[in-house]
């Protein structure tokens, strides 16, 4: 768990605080996405959690421990850290890069080797093929995966990610997001991540925290933030397509099915409500068959999209 | 060549002296420049001052340095070595500063964020990444020192320069040429050898 309380950062000589009185909690095993325009202080908040930036005031607790009282180096070794530029060490092999934290923690060699293979496999890279390669021999997507593997290697309970997929092309980004999301859920990591991309925020974050000028504007579950932006700024930042984005967070089962069949090909298994809407728009019909029988009616979908507080899907 | 076959002992002694002068001067210069560079690289104002100082040092002709040291330190091996060390300092200092300042910032941020201490960052990431540039500075310094060591003869420092001055004084063209050619070959050899090592190092660090 990450608990941030009344956190502020004032840089010397700056006329306003970079971060002002931010409080938020990321429960164990969940993720929270910090979003906001540039200069909103989201990266500063993130970097205060592992003390790359020392807070001016406030408190941070990680797994119940006071992070500000711990030795900063010890603290960082317990927190996974992924950045947009990845920052692999170019003079080291992939295996050495991934082994960074285990070696800092003085694990024995056999355990380090085992762990490196394990995490490489976790991020979908074959250790036999990749362990001895050097960073310049990798594609952008592979580098990002190694960055995630390196962050996971020391098995930290908490992960900080700063624009983790910013440097890869959109096609790869979607795939990476999905895989990493699944991985982090499966490993029950507590994740705080920064992004300026609303779609990425709601896809990766169980909760979303919106910042503006160093202050927290809204902090709520992703679907909730999309359904009810706190103010005009939030609504504008989340964008006019937030309704669509919100639909992409729900499975077909979120809308009660109708028993009567509908014409046309059934919606694919695992589709979201957004996919369903797209299919309905595409076919021009008012209902689409569900993969398990019955149908989904456009009227029900519209009612759902308009419901500010839908039943949990 | 006749001179060489007649006096192989003298020649080898001059080469030995020359190398000893050069290596000692270079070693002292590097021993000063490297820590100094590491020390100032993260302090922008000091780094700038160091680079300016290096620029000034570099502009002063070697012969002038030798002459200036004469009243202070007298003649012989020691003042020659000091002059050579001063000559070796600027390129190594400047390249150390620039190499460290140019080290991949994302890698350094990651190193810090993953929990490396300042020393671990310096020795495992920063210096290895700066190494090709530092080594390039070393190569430049070495070539300059090997060439400039020929001037040590003017303050009694010995080395291959002795053969040239003696040859000139005795109108012994053979002796003079042997000295001159040996100096040139030594400088070229240094450049070639260190250049090769440098490319090897750069390939290892950057993965060319």
Short mmCIF file of C-alpha atoms in Angstrom, two decimals:
data_model
loop_
_atom_site.label_atom_id
_atom_site.label_comp_id
_atom_site.label_asym_id
_atom_site.label_seq_id
_atom_site.Cartn_x
_atom_site.Cartn_y
_atom_site.Cartn_z
CA UNK A 1 0.00 0.00 0.00
CA UNK A 2 1.11 3.54 -0.73
CA UNK A 3 -0.35 6.25 1.49
CA UNK A 4 0.45 9.85 0.69
CA UNK A 5 -0.66 12.51 3.16
CA UNK A 6 -0.74 16.24 2.66
CA UNK A 7 2.34 16.08 0.45
CA UNK A 8 3.87 19.33 -0.77
CA UNK A 9 6.94 20.35 -2.69
CA UNK A 10 8.19 23.89 -2.97
CA UNK A 11 11.33 24.40 -5.02
CA UNK A 12 13.57 27.14 -3.73
CA UNK A 13 12.92 30.35 -5.61
CA UNK A 14 9.69 29.15 -7.25
CA UNK A 15 6.68 31.44 -6.81
CA UNK A 16 4.21 28.61 -6.30
CA UNK A 17 4.42 25.10 -4.92
CA UNK A 18 5.03 22.35 -7.49
CA UNK A 19 2.84 20.06 -5.39
CA UNK A 20 0.44 21.33 -2.74
CA UNK A 21 -1.31 19.26 -0.11
CA UNK A 22 -1.82 16.08 -2.11
CA UNK A 23 -3.28 13.14 -0.21
CA UNK A 24 -4.06 9.82 -1.78
CA UNK A 25 -3.92 6.14 -0.98
CA UNK A 26 -3.22 3.27 -3.33
CA UNK A 27 -4.56 0.11 -1.69
CA UNK A 28 -2.49 -3.06 -1.73
CA UNK A 29 -2.53 -4.79 -5.11
CA UNK A 30 -4.23 -1.97 -6.98
CA UNK A 31 -2.99 0.71 -9.31
CA UNK A 32 -3.49 4.44 -9.43
CA UNK A 33 -2.79 6.60 -12.46
CA UNK A 34 -1.71 10.18 -11.91
CA UNK A 35 -2.83 12.33 -14.81
CA UNK A 36 -2.84 16.00 -15.58
CA UNK A 37 -1.38 18.54 -17.97
CA UNK A 38 2.36 19.12 -18.01
CA UNK A 39 3.46 21.12 -15.02
CA UNK A 40 0.63 19.72 -12.91
CA UNK A 41 3.10 18.06 -10.56
CA UNK A 42 2.28 14.43 -11.34
CA UNK A 43 5.88 13.38 -11.93
CA UNK A 44 7.00 15.29 -8.85
CA UNK A 45 4.48 13.36 -6.75
CA UNK A 46 5.77 10.09 -8.18
CA UNK A 47 9.41 10.99 -7.62
CA UNK A 48 8.72 11.95 -4.03
CA UNK A 49 7.50 8.43 -3.29
CA UNK A 50 10.98 6.99 -3.88
CA UNK A 51 12.63 10.18 -2.66
CA UNK A 52 14.26 11.15 -5.95
CA UNK A 53 12.65 14.41 -4.92
CA UNK A 54 12.58 15.20 -1.22
CA UNK A 55 9.14 16.45 -0.11
CA UNK A 56 8.94 19.85 1.57
CA UNK A 57 6.22 18.59 3.89
CA UNK A 58 3.76 15.78 4.28
CA UNK A 59 4.05 12.06 4.88
CA UNK A 60 4.48 8.96 2.74
CA UNK A 61 3.91 5.47 4.05
CA UNK A 62 4.72 2.38 2.07
CA UNK A 63 3.36 -0.87 3.43
CA UNK A 64 2.89 0.91 6.77
CA UNK A 65 6.49 2.12 6.96
CA UNK A 66 7.39 5.79 7.06
CA UNK A 67 9.21 6.28 3.77
CA UNK A 68 10.61 9.65 4.76
CA UNK A 69 12.42 8.18 7.77
CA UNK A 70 13.98 5.29 5.89
CA UNK A 71 17.35 5.44 4.24
CA UNK A 72 16.54 6.60 0.70
CA UNK A 73 18.76 3.99 -0.98
CA UNK A 74 17.22 1.11 1.00
CA UNK A 75 13.77 2.47 0.21
CA UNK A 76 14.45 2.61 -3.54
CA UNK A 77 15.66 -0.97 -3.65
CA UNK A 78 12.21 -2.00 -2.41
CA UNK A 79 10.39 0.02 -5.05
CA UNK A 80 10.31 -0.87 -8.72
CA UNK A 81 11.01 2.09 -10.98
CA UNK A 82 10.16 2.33 -14.67
CA UNK A 83 10.72 5.48 -16.73
CA UNK A 84 9.71 6.55 -20.21
CA UNK A 85 13.26 6.60 -21.56
CA UNK A 86 13.75 3.18 -19.92
CA UNK A 87 17.33 4.12 -19.03
CA UNK A 88 18.88 0.71 -19.59
CA UNK A 89 22.61 0.67 -18.90
CA UNK A 90 24.04 0.54 -22.42
CA UNK A 91 27.33 -1.03 -21.37
CA UNK A 92 25.65 -4.00 -19.71
CA UNK A 93 23.92 -7.05 -21.14
CA UNK A 94 20.17 -7.51 -20.73
CA UNK A 95 20.82 -10.05 -17.95
CA UNK A 96 23.11 -7.65 -16.09
CA UNK A 97 20.57 -4.87 -16.45
CA UNK A 98 17.79 -7.03 -15.07
CA UNK A 99 20.08 -8.23 -12.26
CA UNK A 100 20.74 -4.67 -11.04
CA UNK A 101 18.55 -4.66 -7.94
CA UNK A 102 19.10 -8.32 -6.93
CA UNK A 103 22.85 -7.64 -7.01
CA UNK A 104 22.43 -4.44 -5.02
CA UNK A 105 20.53 -6.56 -2.51
CA UNK A 106 23.47 -8.98 -2.52
CA UNK A 107 21.56 -12.07 -3.56
CA UNK A 108 23.84 -15.00 -4.32
CA UNK A 109 24.76 -15.59 -7.96
CA UNK A 110 22.60 -18.66 -8.50
CA UNK A 111 19.52 -16.89 -7.16
CA UNK A 112 20.22 -13.85 -9.33
CA UNK A 113 20.51 -16.01 -12.45
CA UNK A 114 17.28 -17.83 -11.65
CA UNK A 115 15.46 -14.59 -10.98
CA UNK A 116 16.69 -12.97 -14.19
CA UNK A 117 15.34 -15.88 -16.23
CA UNK A 118 12.10 -15.80 -14.32
CA UNK A 119 11.37 -12.11 -14.86
CA UNK A 120 12.46 -12.16 -18.50
CA UNK A 121 9.93 -14.93 -19.05
CA UNK A 122 7.31 -12.91 -17.15
CA UNK A 123 7.63 -9.98 -19.56
CA UNK A 124 7.44 -12.35 -22.51
CA UNK A 125 11.09 -12.45 -23.57
CA UNK A 126 12.90 -15.75 -24.02
CA UNK A 127 15.89 -15.69 -21.62
CA UNK A 128 17.94 -17.91 -23.94
CA UNK A 129 17.59 -15.39 -26.74
CA UNK A 130 17.77 -12.14 -24.83
CA UNK A 131 19.93 -12.54 -21.73
CA UNK A 132 23.26 -11.94 -23.45
CA UNK A 133 22.06 -9.19 -25.79
CA UNK A 134 22.97 -5.58 -25.34
CA UNK A 135 20.37 -2.79 -25.14
CA UNK A 136 21.30 -1.39 -28.56
CA UNK A 137 20.38 -4.74 -30.11
CA UNK A 138 16.77 -4.46 -28.94
CA UNK A 139 13.66 -2.88 -30.43
CA UNK A 140 11.91 -0.08 -28.53
CA UNK A 141 9.21 -2.43 -27.29
CA UNK A 142 11.76 -5.00 -26.12
CA UNK A 143 13.64 -2.29 -24.27
CA UNK A 144 10.48 -1.25 -22.44
CA UNK A 145 9.89 -4.87 -21.48
CA UNK A 146 13.41 -5.14 -20.12
CA UNK A 147 12.77 -1.94 -18.19
CA UNK A 148 9.73 -3.54 -16.59
CA UNK A 149 11.67 -6.77 -15.95
CA UNK A 150 14.44 -4.80 -14.28
CA UNK A 151 11.92 -3.04 -12.06
CA UNK A 152 10.32 -6.36 -11.06
CA UNK A 153 13.56 -8.27 -10.49
CA UNK A 154 13.96 -7.45 -6.81
CA UNK A 155 10.32 -8.48 -6.29
CA UNK A 156 9.28 -5.11 -4.88
CA UNK A 157 5.73 -4.86 -3.50
CA UNK A 158 5.41 -1.39 -4.99
CA UNK A 159 6.07 -0.12 -8.52
CA UNK A 160 6.43 3.44 -9.77
CA UNK A 161 6.03 4.01 -13.50
CA UNK A 162 6.63 7.32 -15.20
CA UNK A 163 5.07 7.34 -18.69
CA UNK A 164 6.09 3.69 -18.97
CA UNK A 165 4.97 3.24 -22.57
CA UNK A 166 5.58 6.72 -23.88
CA UNK A 167 8.48 5.73 -26.08
CA UNK A 168 6.85 2.96 -28.12
CA UNK A 169 4.66 3.23 -31.18
CA UNK A 170 0.86 3.15 -30.69
CA UNK A 171 0.38 -0.39 -31.99
CA UNK A 172 2.97 -1.86 -29.65
CA UNK A 173 1.82 0.38 -26.83
CA UNK A 174 -1.64 -1.16 -26.70
CA UNK A 175 -0.21 -4.66 -26.59
CA UNK A 176 2.37 -3.75 -23.97
CA UNK A 177 -0.20 -1.98 -21.81
CA UNK A 178 -2.43 -5.02 -21.88
CA UNK A 179 0.36 -7.45 -21.03
CA UNK A 180 1.85 -5.35 -18.27
CA UNK A 181 -1.58 -4.73 -16.81
CA UNK A 182 -2.27 -8.45 -16.69
CA UNK A 183 1.17 -9.10 -15.21
CA UNK A 184 0.86 -6.50 -12.47
CA UNK A 185 -2.61 -7.76 -11.52
CA UNK A 186 -1.35 -11.32 -11.44
CA UNK A 187 1.62 -10.34 -9.25
CA UNK A 188 -0.62 -8.23 -7.00
CA UNK A 189 1.71 -5.25 -7.19
CA UNK A 190 0.74 -1.86 -5.86
CA UNK A 191 1.35 0.56 -8.70
CA UNK A 192 1.51 4.32 -8.97
CA UNK A 193 1.92 5.49 -12.52
CA UNK A 194 2.14 8.79 -14.34
CA UNK A 195 0.71 9.40 -17.77
CA UNK A 196 -0.69 12.30 -19.74
CA UNK A 197 -2.80 9.92 -21.81
CA UNK A 198 -6.32 9.58 -20.42
CA UNK A 199 -6.96 6.31 -22.25
CA UNK A 200 -3.80 4.81 -20.78
CA UNK A 201 -4.69 6.11 -17.33
CA UNK A 202 -8.12 4.48 -17.24
CA UNK A 203 -6.83 1.27 -18.79
CA UNK A 204 -3.95 0.83 -16.37
CA UNK A 205 -5.30 2.55 -13.28
CA UNK A 206 -7.94 1.05 -11.04
CA UNK A 207 -8.15 4.58 -9.72
CA UNK A 208 -7.31 7.84 -11.42
CA UNK A 209 -5.93 10.91 -9.68
CA UNK A 210 -6.23 14.11 -11.67
CA UNK A 211 -3.83 16.93 -10.81
CA UNK A 212 -3.79 20.57 -11.78
CA UNK A 213 -1.20 23.12 -10.72
CA UNK A 214 0.11 20.79 -8.04
CA UNK A 215 -3.27 20.16 -6.46
CA UNK A 216 -5.43 17.06 -6.54
CA UNK A 217 -8.60 17.81 -8.50
CA UNK A 218 -10.21 14.40 -8.35
CA UNK A 219 -9.29 10.95 -7.11
CA UNK A 220 -11.72 8.12 -7.76
CA UNK A 221 -12.11 4.79 -9.56
CA UNK A 222 -11.48 5.19 -13.27
CA UNK A 223 -15.10 4.63 -14.34
CA UNK A 224 -16.29 7.07 -11.72
CA UNK A 225 -13.93 9.84 -12.84
CA UNK A 226 -15.08 9.36 -16.43
CA UNK A 227 -18.75 9.31 -15.46
CA UNK A 228 -18.59 12.31 -13.17
CA UNK A 229 -15.70 14.72 -13.69
CA UNK A 230 -15.29 16.90 -10.61
CA UNK A 231 -15.38 20.21 -12.46
CA UNK A 232 -15.11 21.90 -15.83
CA UNK A 233 -11.35 21.50 -15.96
CA UNK A 234 -11.63 17.77 -15.27
CA UNK A 235 -14.34 17.35 -17.93
CA UNK A 236 -12.25 19.21 -20.48
CA UNK A 237 -9.06 17.33 -19.64
CA UNK A 238 -10.76 13.94 -19.79
CA UNK A 239 -12.13 14.87 -23.19
CA UNK A 240 -15.49 14.67 -24.91
CA UNK A 241 -14.93 10.99 -25.66
CA UNK A 242 -14.74 10.08 -21.98
CA UNK A 243 -18.14 8.41 -22.34
CA UNK A 244 -16.67 6.05 -24.91
CA UNK A 245 -13.59 5.49 -22.80
CA UNK A 246 -15.76 4.59 -19.88
CA UNK A 247 -17.67 2.04 -21.94
CA UNK A 248 -14.34 0.39 -22.76
CA UNK A 249 -13.89 -0.37 -19.07
CA UNK A 250 -16.97 -2.59 -18.85
CA UNK A 251 -17.57 -6.13 -20.11
CA UNK A 252 -20.72 -7.03 -22.02
CA UNK A 253 -22.22 -8.48 -18.84
CA UNK A 254 -22.41 -5.00 -17.28
CA UNK A 255 -25.61 -4.41 -19.25
CA UNK A 256 -28.48 -6.83 -18.56
CA UNK A 257 -28.92 -9.13 -21.54
CA UNK A 258 -32.26 -9.52 -23.29
CA UNK A 259 -33.40 -13.09 -23.86
CA UNK A 260 -34.62 -12.58 -27.44
CA UNK A 261 -32.09 -13.32 -30.19
CA UNK A 262 -30.84 -10.66 -32.60
CA UNK A 263 -29.71 -10.97 -36.21
CA UNK A 264 -26.10 -10.78 -37.31
CA UNK A 265 -22.83 -12.25 -36.07
CA UNK A 266 -22.47 -12.50 -32.27
CA UNK A 267 -20.16 -10.12 -30.42
CA UNK A 268 -16.77 -11.69 -29.67
CA UNK A 269 -16.04 -13.24 -26.30
CA UNK A 270 -14.34 -10.75 -23.96
CA UNK A 271 -15.59 -7.71 -25.86
CA UNK A 272 -16.25 -4.46 -24.00
CA UNK A 273 -19.34 -2.29 -24.13
CA UNK A 274 -17.41 0.06 -26.39
CA UNK A 275 -16.85 -2.80 -28.84
CA UNK A 276 -20.56 -3.54 -28.64
CA UNK A 277 -21.45 0.06 -29.42
CA UNK A 278 -19.02 0.09 -32.34
CA UNK A 279 -20.60 -3.10 -33.69
CA UNK A 280 -24.10 -1.65 -33.36
CA UNK A 281 -23.07 1.55 -35.13
CA UNK A 282 -21.35 -0.49 -37.80
CA UNK A 283 -24.36 -2.72 -38.54
CA UNK A 284 -26.91 0.03 -37.97
CA UNK A 285 -29.02 -2.39 -35.92
CA UNK A 286 -30.62 -1.75 -32.57
CA UNK A 287 -29.43 -5.00 -30.97
CA UNK A 288 -26.51 -7.39 -31.31
CA UNK A 289 -26.35 -11.10 -30.40
CA UNK A 290 -24.28 -11.96 -27.33
CA UNK A 291 -21.68 -14.75 -27.51
CA UNK A 292 -23.50 -16.74 -24.82
CA UNK A 293 -26.97 -16.32 -26.39
CA UNK A 294 -29.53 -13.56 -25.97
CA UNK A 295 -28.81 -10.05 -27.14
CA UNK A 296 -27.61 -6.62 -26.16
CA UNK A 297 -29.97 -3.78 -27.00
CA UNK A 298 -28.77 -0.33 -28.03
CA UNK A 299 -31.43 1.22 -25.78
CA UNK A 300 -29.99 -0.60 -22.75
CA UNK A 301 -26.48 0.44 -23.70
CA UNK A 302 -27.54 4.07 -23.95
CA UNK A 303 -29.26 3.84 -20.60
CA UNK A 304 -26.09 2.37 -19.10
CA UNK A 305 -23.85 5.06 -20.62
CA UNK A 306 -26.12 7.70 -19.16
CA UNK A 307 -26.19 6.16 -15.70
CA UNK A 308 -23.85 8.11 -13.53
CA UNK A 309 -23.37 5.28 -11.08
CA UNK A 310 -23.77 1.89 -12.74
CA UNK A 311 -23.73 -1.39 -10.87
CA UNK A 312 -20.21 -2.81 -10.71
CA UNK A 313 -19.52 -4.90 -13.82
CA UNK B 1 71.49 4.48 -39.83
CA UNK B 2 75.22 4.17 -39.54
CA UNK B 3 75.04 6.11 -36.33
CA UNK B 4 72.38 3.77 -35.06
CA UNK B 5 74.39 0.62 -35.74
CA UNK B 6 77.45 2.21 -34.17
CA UNK B 7 75.68 3.34 -31.00
CA UNK B 8 72.79 0.99 -30.29
CA UNK B 9 73.32 1.40 -26.54
CA UNK B 10 73.06 5.19 -26.65
CA UNK B 11 69.96 4.99 -28.80
CA UNK B 12 68.18 2.51 -26.58
CA UNK B 13 69.06 4.56 -23.53
CA UNK B 14 67.58 7.67 -25.16
CA UNK B 15 64.42 5.75 -26.07
CA UNK B 16 64.19 4.42 -22.53
CA UNK B 17 64.63 7.88 -21.05
CA UNK B 18 62.10 9.29 -23.46
CA UNK B 19 59.50 6.69 -22.56
CA UNK B 20 60.16 7.08 -18.85
CA UNK B 21 59.77 10.85 -19.10
CA UNK B 22 56.59 10.53 -21.13
CA UNK B 23 54.97 7.85 -19.02
CA UNK B 24 55.77 9.55 -15.74
CA UNK B 25 54.52 12.89 -17.00
CA UNK B 26 51.39 11.32 -18.46
CA UNK B 27 50.72 9.30 -15.30
CA UNK B 28 50.98 12.35 -13.07
CA UNK B 29 48.85 14.40 -15.44
CA UNK B 30 46.13 11.75 -15.55
CA UNK B 31 46.34 11.19 -11.80
CA UNK B 32 45.56 14.88 -11.34
CA UNK B 33 43.10 15.40 -14.19
CA UNK B 34 40.85 12.38 -13.64
CA UNK B 35 39.91 12.98 -9.97
CA UNK B 36 39.70 16.71 -10.63
CA UNK B 37 37.36 16.10 -13.55
CA UNK B 38 35.18 13.72 -11.53
CA UNK B 39 35.08 16.24 -8.71
CA UNK B 40 33.99 19.22 -10.78
CA UNK B 41 31.78 17.50 -13.38
CA UNK B 42 28.63 17.84 -11.27
CA UNK B 43 29.30 21.42 -10.24
CA UNK B 44 28.52 23.49 -13.32
CA UNK B 45 30.51 26.58 -12.28
CA UNK B 46 33.60 24.68 -11.26
CA UNK B 47 33.35 22.56 -14.38
CA UNK B 48 33.28 25.66 -16.51
CA UNK B 49 36.26 27.08 -14.64
CA UNK B 50 38.16 23.83 -15.10
CA UNK B 51 37.50 23.83 -18.83
CA UNK B 52 38.67 27.45 -19.11
CA UNK B 53 41.78 26.63 -17.09
CA UNK B 54 42.46 23.68 -19.34
CA UNK B 55 42.05 25.91 -22.37
CA UNK B 56 44.59 28.36 -21.01
CA UNK B 57 47.03 25.59 -20.14
CA UNK B 58 46.64 24.19 -23.61
CA UNK B 59 47.43 27.46 -25.32
CA UNK B 60 50.73 27.99 -23.53
CA UNK B 61 53.47 26.49 -25.74
CA UNK B 62 55.34 23.56 -24.20
CA UNK B 63 58.64 25.29 -24.65
CA UNK B 64 57.36 28.30 -22.71
CA UNK B 65 56.28 26.01 -19.87
CA UNK B 66 59.73 24.46 -19.80
CA UNK B 67 61.38 27.86 -19.80
CA UNK B 68 59.07 29.14 -17.08
CA UNK B 69 59.83 26.15 -14.89
CA UNK B 70 63.59 26.56 -15.28
CA UNK B 71 64.08 29.27 -12.63
CA UNK B 72 61.60 27.55 -10.30
CA UNK B 73 62.76 23.97 -10.45
CA UNK B 74 66.12 24.07 -12.15
CA UNK B 75 67.12 21.52 -14.74
CA UNK B 76 66.87 17.79 -15.10
CA UNK B 77 64.24 15.05 -15.00
CA UNK B 78 61.80 16.45 -12.43
CA UNK B 79 60.99 19.79 -14.05
CA UNK B 80 60.63 18.02 -17.40
CA UNK B 81 58.16 15.57 -15.92
CA UNK B 82 56.21 18.39 -14.30
CA UNK B 83 56.03 20.27 -17.58
CA UNK B 84 54.79 17.14 -19.35
CA UNK B 85 52.23 16.51 -16.63
CA UNK B 86 50.90 20.04 -17.14
CA UNK B 87 50.65 19.28 -20.82
CA UNK B 88 48.78 16.02 -20.23
CA UNK B 89 46.29 17.60 -17.85
CA UNK B 90 44.01 19.65 -20.14
CA UNK B 91 42.78 17.03 -22.61
CA UNK B 92 42.11 14.46 -19.91
CA UNK B 93 40.42 17.00 -17.66
CA UNK B 94 38.17 18.41 -20.37
CA UNK B 95 37.18 14.99 -21.68
CA UNK B 96 36.48 13.66 -18.19
CA UNK B 97 34.17 16.58 -17.48
CA UNK B 98 32.40 16.36 -20.83
CA UNK B 99 32.23 12.57 -20.69
CA UNK B 100 30.57 12.60 -17.29
CA UNK B 101 28.25 15.45 -18.18
CA UNK B 102 27.24 13.64 -21.35
CA UNK B 103 26.57 10.27 -19.73
CA UNK B 104 23.07 8.97 -20.56
CA UNK B 105 20.82 10.87 -18.16
CA UNK B 106 18.02 8.33 -18.30
CA UNK B 107 20.45 5.57 -17.31
CA UNK B 108 21.65 7.67 -14.39
CA UNK B 109 18.10 8.46 -13.30
CA UNK B 110 17.27 4.75 -13.45
CA UNK B 111 20.44 3.92 -11.50
CA UNK B 112 19.41 6.31 -8.77
CA UNK B 113 15.80 5.21 -8.78
CA UNK B 114 16.76 1.55 -8.52
CA UNK B 115 18.78 2.26 -5.39
CA UNK B 116 22.41 2.67 -6.37
CA UNK B 117 24.45 4.79 -3.98
CA UNK B 118 26.39 7.76 -5.31
CA UNK B 119 29.58 5.71 -5.51
CA UNK B 120 27.86 2.82 -7.22
CA UNK B 121 26.39 5.20 -9.77
CA UNK B 122 29.77 6.79 -10.41
CA UNK B 123 31.72 3.57 -10.79
CA UNK B 124 29.15 1.28 -12.37
CA UNK B 125 27.39 3.69 -14.70
CA UNK B 126 28.80 7.16 -14.99
CA UNK B 127 32.50 6.43 -15.46
CA UNK B 128 32.01 3.42 -17.74
CA UNK B 129 29.77 5.56 -19.94
CA UNK B 130 32.30 8.40 -19.91
CA UNK B 131 35.21 5.99 -20.49
CA UNK B 132 35.45 6.26 -24.29
CA UNK B 133 35.70 10.04 -24.10
CA UNK B 134 38.13 9.97 -21.19
CA UNK B 135 40.24 7.52 -23.12
CA UNK B 136 40.18 9.80 -26.15
CA UNK B 137 41.52 12.55 -23.91
CA UNK B 138 44.21 10.20 -22.71
CA UNK B 139 45.20 9.43 -26.30
CA UNK B 140 45.50 13.11 -27.20
CA UNK B 141 47.49 13.73 -24.02
CA UNK B 142 49.80 10.79 -24.65
CA UNK B 143 50.63 11.86 -28.19
CA UNK B 144 51.28 15.43 -27.07
CA UNK B 145 53.46 14.28 -24.20
CA UNK B 146 55.52 11.90 -26.35
CA UNK B 147 56.11 14.69 -28.87
CA UNK B 148 56.80 17.35 -26.27
CA UNK B 149 59.19 15.11 -24.35
CA UNK B 150 61.61 15.84 -27.19
CA UNK B 151 61.93 19.35 -25.78
CA UNK B 152 63.05 18.10 -22.37
CA UNK B 153 66.57 18.11 -23.71
CA UNK B 154 66.62 21.91 -23.42
CA UNK B 155 66.43 21.69 -19.63
CA UNK B 156 68.56 18.59 -19.36
CA UNK B 157 65.68 16.14 -19.07
CA UNK B 158 67.21 13.65 -21.49
CA UNK B 159 65.34 11.49 -23.96
CA UNK B 160 65.43 11.33 -27.75
CA UNK B 161 65.61 15.12 -27.93
CA UNK B 162 69.20 14.77 -26.77
CA UNK B 163 70.09 13.00 -29.99
CA UNK B 164 68.59 15.83 -32.02
CA UNK B 165 70.36 18.62 -30.12
CA UNK B 166 73.62 16.71 -30.09
CA UNK B 167 73.30 16.00 -33.79
CA UNK B 168 72.70 19.68 -34.45
CA UNK B 169 75.60 20.76 -32.27
CA UNK B 170 78.04 18.21 -33.71
CA UNK B 171 76.72 18.59 -37.25
CA UNK B 172 76.06 14.85 -37.06
CA UNK B 173 73.07 14.51 -39.38
CA UNK B 174 72.80 10.77 -38.80
CA UNK B 175 72.39 11.16 -35.07
CA UNK B 176 69.94 14.02 -35.50
CA UNK B 177 67.81 12.09 -37.97
CA UNK B 178 67.71 8.96 -35.84
CA UNK B 179 66.46 11.08 -32.94
CA UNK B 180 63.92 12.94 -35.03
CA UNK B 181 62.57 9.87 -36.79
CA UNK B 182 62.35 7.92 -33.54
CA UNK B 183 60.34 10.73 -31.92
CA UNK B 184 57.98 10.85 -34.86
CA UNK B 185 57.53 7.07 -34.93
CA UNK B 186 56.93 6.98 -31.20
CA UNK B 187 54.22 9.63 -31.47
CA UNK B 188 52.59 7.90 -34.44
CA UNK B 189 52.80 4.55 -32.71
CA UNK B 190 51.18 5.96 -29.59
CA UNK B 191 48.36 7.43 -31.63
CA UNK B 192 47.81 4.21 -33.56
CA UNK B 193 47.88 1.94 -30.53
CA UNK B 194 45.69 4.07 -28.30
CA UNK B 195 43.35 4.85 -31.18
CA UNK B 196 42.81 1.15 -31.67
CA UNK B 197 42.16 0.61 -27.96
CA UNK B 198 39.79 3.56 -27.97
CA UNK B 199 37.66 2.15 -30.76
CA UNK B 200 37.56 -1.19 -28.99
CA UNK B 201 36.45 0.48 -25.78
CA UNK B 202 33.81 2.59 -27.49
CA UNK B 203 32.39 -0.50 -29.13
CA UNK B 204 32.20 -2.25 -25.78
CA UNK B 205 30.48 0.62 -24.03
CA UNK B 206 28.10 1.87 -26.69
CA UNK B 207 27.81 -1.29 -28.65
CA UNK B 208 28.67 0.13 -32.05
#
